[in-house]
N, CA, C and O atoms as a DFTB+ gen file, in Angstrom:
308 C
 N C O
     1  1      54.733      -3.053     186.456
     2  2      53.881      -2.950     185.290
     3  2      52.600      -2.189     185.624
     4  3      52.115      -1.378     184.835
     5  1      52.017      -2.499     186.920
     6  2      50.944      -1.667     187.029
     7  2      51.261      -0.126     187.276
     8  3      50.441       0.764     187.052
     9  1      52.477       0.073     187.736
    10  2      52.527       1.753     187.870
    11  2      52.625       2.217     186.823
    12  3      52.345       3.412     186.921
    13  1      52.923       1.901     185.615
    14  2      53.982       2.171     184.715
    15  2      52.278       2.264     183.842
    16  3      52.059       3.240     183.125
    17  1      51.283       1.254     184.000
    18  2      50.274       1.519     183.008
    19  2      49.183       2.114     183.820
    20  3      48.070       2.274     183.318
    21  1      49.488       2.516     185.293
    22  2      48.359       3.747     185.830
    23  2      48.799       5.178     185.858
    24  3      48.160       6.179     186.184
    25  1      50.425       5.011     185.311
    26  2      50.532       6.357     184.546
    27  2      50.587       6.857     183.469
    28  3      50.859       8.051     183.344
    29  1      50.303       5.940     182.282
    30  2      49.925       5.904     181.092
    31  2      48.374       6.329     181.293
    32  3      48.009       7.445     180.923
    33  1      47.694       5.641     181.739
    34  2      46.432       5.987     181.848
    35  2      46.220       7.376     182.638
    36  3      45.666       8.230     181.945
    37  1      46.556       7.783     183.980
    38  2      46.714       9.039     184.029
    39  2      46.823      10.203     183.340
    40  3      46.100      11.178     183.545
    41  1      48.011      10.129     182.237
    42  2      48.325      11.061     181.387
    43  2      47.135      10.977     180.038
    44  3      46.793      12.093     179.647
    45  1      46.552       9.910     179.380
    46  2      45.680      10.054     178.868
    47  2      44.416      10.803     179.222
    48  3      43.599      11.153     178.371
    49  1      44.289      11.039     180.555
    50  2      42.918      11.400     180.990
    51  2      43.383      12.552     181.350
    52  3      42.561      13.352     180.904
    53  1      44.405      13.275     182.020
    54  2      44.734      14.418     181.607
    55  2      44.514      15.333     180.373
    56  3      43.810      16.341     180.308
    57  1      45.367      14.686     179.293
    58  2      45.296      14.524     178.200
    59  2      43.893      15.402     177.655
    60  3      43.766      16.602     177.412
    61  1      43.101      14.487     177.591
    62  2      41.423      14.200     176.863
    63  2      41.057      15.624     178.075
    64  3      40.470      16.513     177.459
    65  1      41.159      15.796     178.785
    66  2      40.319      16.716     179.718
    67  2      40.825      18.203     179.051
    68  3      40.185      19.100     178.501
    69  1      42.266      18.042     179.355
    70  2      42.720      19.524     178.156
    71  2      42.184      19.857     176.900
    72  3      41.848      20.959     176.465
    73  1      42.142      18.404     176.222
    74  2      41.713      18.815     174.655
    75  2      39.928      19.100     174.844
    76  3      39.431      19.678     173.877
    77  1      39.054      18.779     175.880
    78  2      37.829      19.105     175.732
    79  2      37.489      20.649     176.355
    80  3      36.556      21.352     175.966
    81  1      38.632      21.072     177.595
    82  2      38.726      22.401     177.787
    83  2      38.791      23.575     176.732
    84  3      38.500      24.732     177.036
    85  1      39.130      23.253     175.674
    86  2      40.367      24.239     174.506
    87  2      38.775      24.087     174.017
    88  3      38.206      25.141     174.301
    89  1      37.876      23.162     173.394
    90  2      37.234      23.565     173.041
    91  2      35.646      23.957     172.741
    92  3      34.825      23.912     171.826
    93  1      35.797      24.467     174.445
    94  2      34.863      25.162     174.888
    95  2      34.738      26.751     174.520
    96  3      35.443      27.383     175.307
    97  1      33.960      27.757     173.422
    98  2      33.604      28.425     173.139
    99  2      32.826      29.272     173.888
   100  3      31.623      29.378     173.646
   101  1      33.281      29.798     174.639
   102  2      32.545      31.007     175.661
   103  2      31.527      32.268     174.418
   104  3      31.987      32.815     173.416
   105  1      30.123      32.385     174.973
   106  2      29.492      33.203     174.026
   107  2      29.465      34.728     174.653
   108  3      28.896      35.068     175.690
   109  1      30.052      35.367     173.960
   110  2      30.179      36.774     174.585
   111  2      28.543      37.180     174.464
   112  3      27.904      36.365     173.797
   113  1      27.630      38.513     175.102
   114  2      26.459      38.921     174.909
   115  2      26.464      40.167     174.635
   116  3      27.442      40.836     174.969
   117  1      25.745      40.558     174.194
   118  2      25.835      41.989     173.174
   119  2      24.207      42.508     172.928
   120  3      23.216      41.935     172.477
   121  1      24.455      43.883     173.460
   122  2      22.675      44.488     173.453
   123  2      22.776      45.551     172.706
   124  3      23.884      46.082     172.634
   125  1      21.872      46.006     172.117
   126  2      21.115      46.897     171.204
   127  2      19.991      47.587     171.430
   128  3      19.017      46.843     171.541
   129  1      19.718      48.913     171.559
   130  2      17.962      49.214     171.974
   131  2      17.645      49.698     170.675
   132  3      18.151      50.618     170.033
   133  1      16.805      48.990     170.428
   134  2      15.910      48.874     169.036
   135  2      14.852      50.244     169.097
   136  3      14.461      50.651     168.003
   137  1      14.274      51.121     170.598
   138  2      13.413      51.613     170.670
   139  2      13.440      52.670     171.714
   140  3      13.106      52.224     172.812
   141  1      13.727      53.894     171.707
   142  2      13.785      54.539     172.931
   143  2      12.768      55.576     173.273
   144  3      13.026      56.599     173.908
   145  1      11.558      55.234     172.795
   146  2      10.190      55.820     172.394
   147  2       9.034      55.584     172.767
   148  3       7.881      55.895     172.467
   149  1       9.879      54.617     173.894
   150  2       8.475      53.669     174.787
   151  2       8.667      52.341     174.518
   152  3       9.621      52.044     173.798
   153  1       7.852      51.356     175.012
   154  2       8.116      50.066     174.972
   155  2       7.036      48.940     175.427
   156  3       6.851      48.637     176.606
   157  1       6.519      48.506     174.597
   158  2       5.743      47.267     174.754
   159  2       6.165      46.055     174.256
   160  3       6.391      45.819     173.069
   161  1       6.296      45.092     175.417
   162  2       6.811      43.937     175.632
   163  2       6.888      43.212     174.646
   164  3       7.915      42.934     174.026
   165  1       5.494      42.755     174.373
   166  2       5.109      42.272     173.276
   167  2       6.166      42.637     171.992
   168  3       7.017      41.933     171.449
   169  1       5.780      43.922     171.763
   170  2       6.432      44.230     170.282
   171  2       8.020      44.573     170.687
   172  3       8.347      45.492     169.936
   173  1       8.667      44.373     171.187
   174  2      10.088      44.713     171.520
   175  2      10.250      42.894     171.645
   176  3      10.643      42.340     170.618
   177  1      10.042      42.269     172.506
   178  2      10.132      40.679     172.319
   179  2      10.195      40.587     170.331
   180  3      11.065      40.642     169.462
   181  1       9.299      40.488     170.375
   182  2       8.963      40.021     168.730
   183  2      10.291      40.804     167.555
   184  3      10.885      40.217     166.650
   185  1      10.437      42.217     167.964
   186  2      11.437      41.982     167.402
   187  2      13.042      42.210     167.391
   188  3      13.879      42.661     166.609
   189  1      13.020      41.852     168.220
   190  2      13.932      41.387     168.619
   191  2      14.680      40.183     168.108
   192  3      15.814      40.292     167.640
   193  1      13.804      38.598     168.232
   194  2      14.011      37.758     168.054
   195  2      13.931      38.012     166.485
   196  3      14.949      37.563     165.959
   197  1      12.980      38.635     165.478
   198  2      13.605      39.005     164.097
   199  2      14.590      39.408     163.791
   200  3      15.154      39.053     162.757
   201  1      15.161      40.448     164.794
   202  2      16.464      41.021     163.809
   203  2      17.648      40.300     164.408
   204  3      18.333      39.927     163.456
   205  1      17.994      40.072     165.116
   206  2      19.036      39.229     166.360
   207  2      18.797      38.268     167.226
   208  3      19.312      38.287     168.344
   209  1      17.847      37.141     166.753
   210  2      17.006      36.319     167.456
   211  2      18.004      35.795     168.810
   212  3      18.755      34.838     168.995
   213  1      17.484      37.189     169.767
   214  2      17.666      37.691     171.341
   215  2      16.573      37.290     172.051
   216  3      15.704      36.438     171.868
   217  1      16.886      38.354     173.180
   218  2      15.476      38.396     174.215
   219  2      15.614      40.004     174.144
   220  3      16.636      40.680     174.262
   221  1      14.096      40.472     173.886
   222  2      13.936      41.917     174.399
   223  2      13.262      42.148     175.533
   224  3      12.381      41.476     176.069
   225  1      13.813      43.279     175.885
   226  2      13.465      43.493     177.456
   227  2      13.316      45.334     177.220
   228  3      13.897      46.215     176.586
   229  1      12.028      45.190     178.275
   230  2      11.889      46.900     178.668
   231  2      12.254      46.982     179.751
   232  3      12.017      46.307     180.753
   233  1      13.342      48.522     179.430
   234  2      14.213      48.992     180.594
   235  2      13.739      50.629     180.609
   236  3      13.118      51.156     179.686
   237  1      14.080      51.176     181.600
   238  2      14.034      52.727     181.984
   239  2      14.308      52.867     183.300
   240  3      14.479      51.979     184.135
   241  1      14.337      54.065     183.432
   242  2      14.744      54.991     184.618
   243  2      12.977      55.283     185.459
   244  3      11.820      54.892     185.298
   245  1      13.851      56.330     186.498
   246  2      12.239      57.098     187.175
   247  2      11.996      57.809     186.518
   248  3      10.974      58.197     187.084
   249  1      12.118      58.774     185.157
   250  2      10.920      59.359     184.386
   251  2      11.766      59.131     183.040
   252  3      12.962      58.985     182.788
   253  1      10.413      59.177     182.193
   254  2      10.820      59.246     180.473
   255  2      10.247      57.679     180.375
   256  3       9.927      56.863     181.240
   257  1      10.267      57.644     178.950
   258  2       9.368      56.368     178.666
   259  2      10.663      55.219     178.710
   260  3      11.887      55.301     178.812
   261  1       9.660      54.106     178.572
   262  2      10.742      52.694     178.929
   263  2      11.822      52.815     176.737
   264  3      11.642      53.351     175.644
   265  1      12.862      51.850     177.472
   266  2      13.470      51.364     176.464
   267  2      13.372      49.972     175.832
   268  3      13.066      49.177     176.720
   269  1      13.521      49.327     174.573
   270  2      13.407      48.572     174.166
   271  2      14.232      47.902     173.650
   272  3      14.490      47.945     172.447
   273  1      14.980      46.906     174.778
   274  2      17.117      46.372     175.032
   275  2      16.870      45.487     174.671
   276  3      16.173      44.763     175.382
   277  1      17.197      45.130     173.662
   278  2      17.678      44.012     172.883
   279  2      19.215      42.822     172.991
   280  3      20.235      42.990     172.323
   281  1      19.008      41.735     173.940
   282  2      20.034      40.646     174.285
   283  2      20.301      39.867     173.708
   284  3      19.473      38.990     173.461
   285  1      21.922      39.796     173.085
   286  2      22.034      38.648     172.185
   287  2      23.200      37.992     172.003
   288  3      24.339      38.316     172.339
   289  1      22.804      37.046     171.442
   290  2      24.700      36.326     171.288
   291  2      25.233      37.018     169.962
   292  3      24.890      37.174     168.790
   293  1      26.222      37.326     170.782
   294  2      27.145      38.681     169.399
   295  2      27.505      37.464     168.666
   296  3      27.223      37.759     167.504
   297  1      27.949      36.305     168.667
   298  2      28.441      35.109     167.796
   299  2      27.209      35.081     166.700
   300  3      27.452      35.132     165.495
   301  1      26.181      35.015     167.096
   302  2      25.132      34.532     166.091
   303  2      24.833      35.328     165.058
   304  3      24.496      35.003     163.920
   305  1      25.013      36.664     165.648
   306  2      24.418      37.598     164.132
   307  2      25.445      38.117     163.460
   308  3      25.246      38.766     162.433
């Protein structure tokens, strides 16, 4: 009787662990440059979080002005 109900219980907890795997929703991320004209933190942050409430970030190379990359959860917008 006890094997018989520690493999009942086994398979339940199997079970429950699969069904909480399945529904786990992985968030894909998805960027946008809002600005390729230069870039201040400030105003690339700000909107950012208005249009795709992301994180903006200034990016660039060794010459030419910074960019204004916009990070976001592609799910949300």
């Amino acid at each position: 009787m006890a094997k018989f109900l520690n493999s009942v219980l086994c398979f339940f907890l199997i079970l429950s662990v699969a069904m909480v795997i399945t529904q786990v929703n992985a968030q894909k991320r998805c960027s946008a440059t809002l600005d390729t004209h230069g870039c201040l933190l400030a105003d690339c942050q700000k909107e950012c979080v208005q249009k795709y409430n992301g994180n903006g970030l200034c990016t660039g190379g060794v010459s030419g002005p910074f960019n204004c990359v916009c990070v976001y959860n592609c799910n949300s917008n």
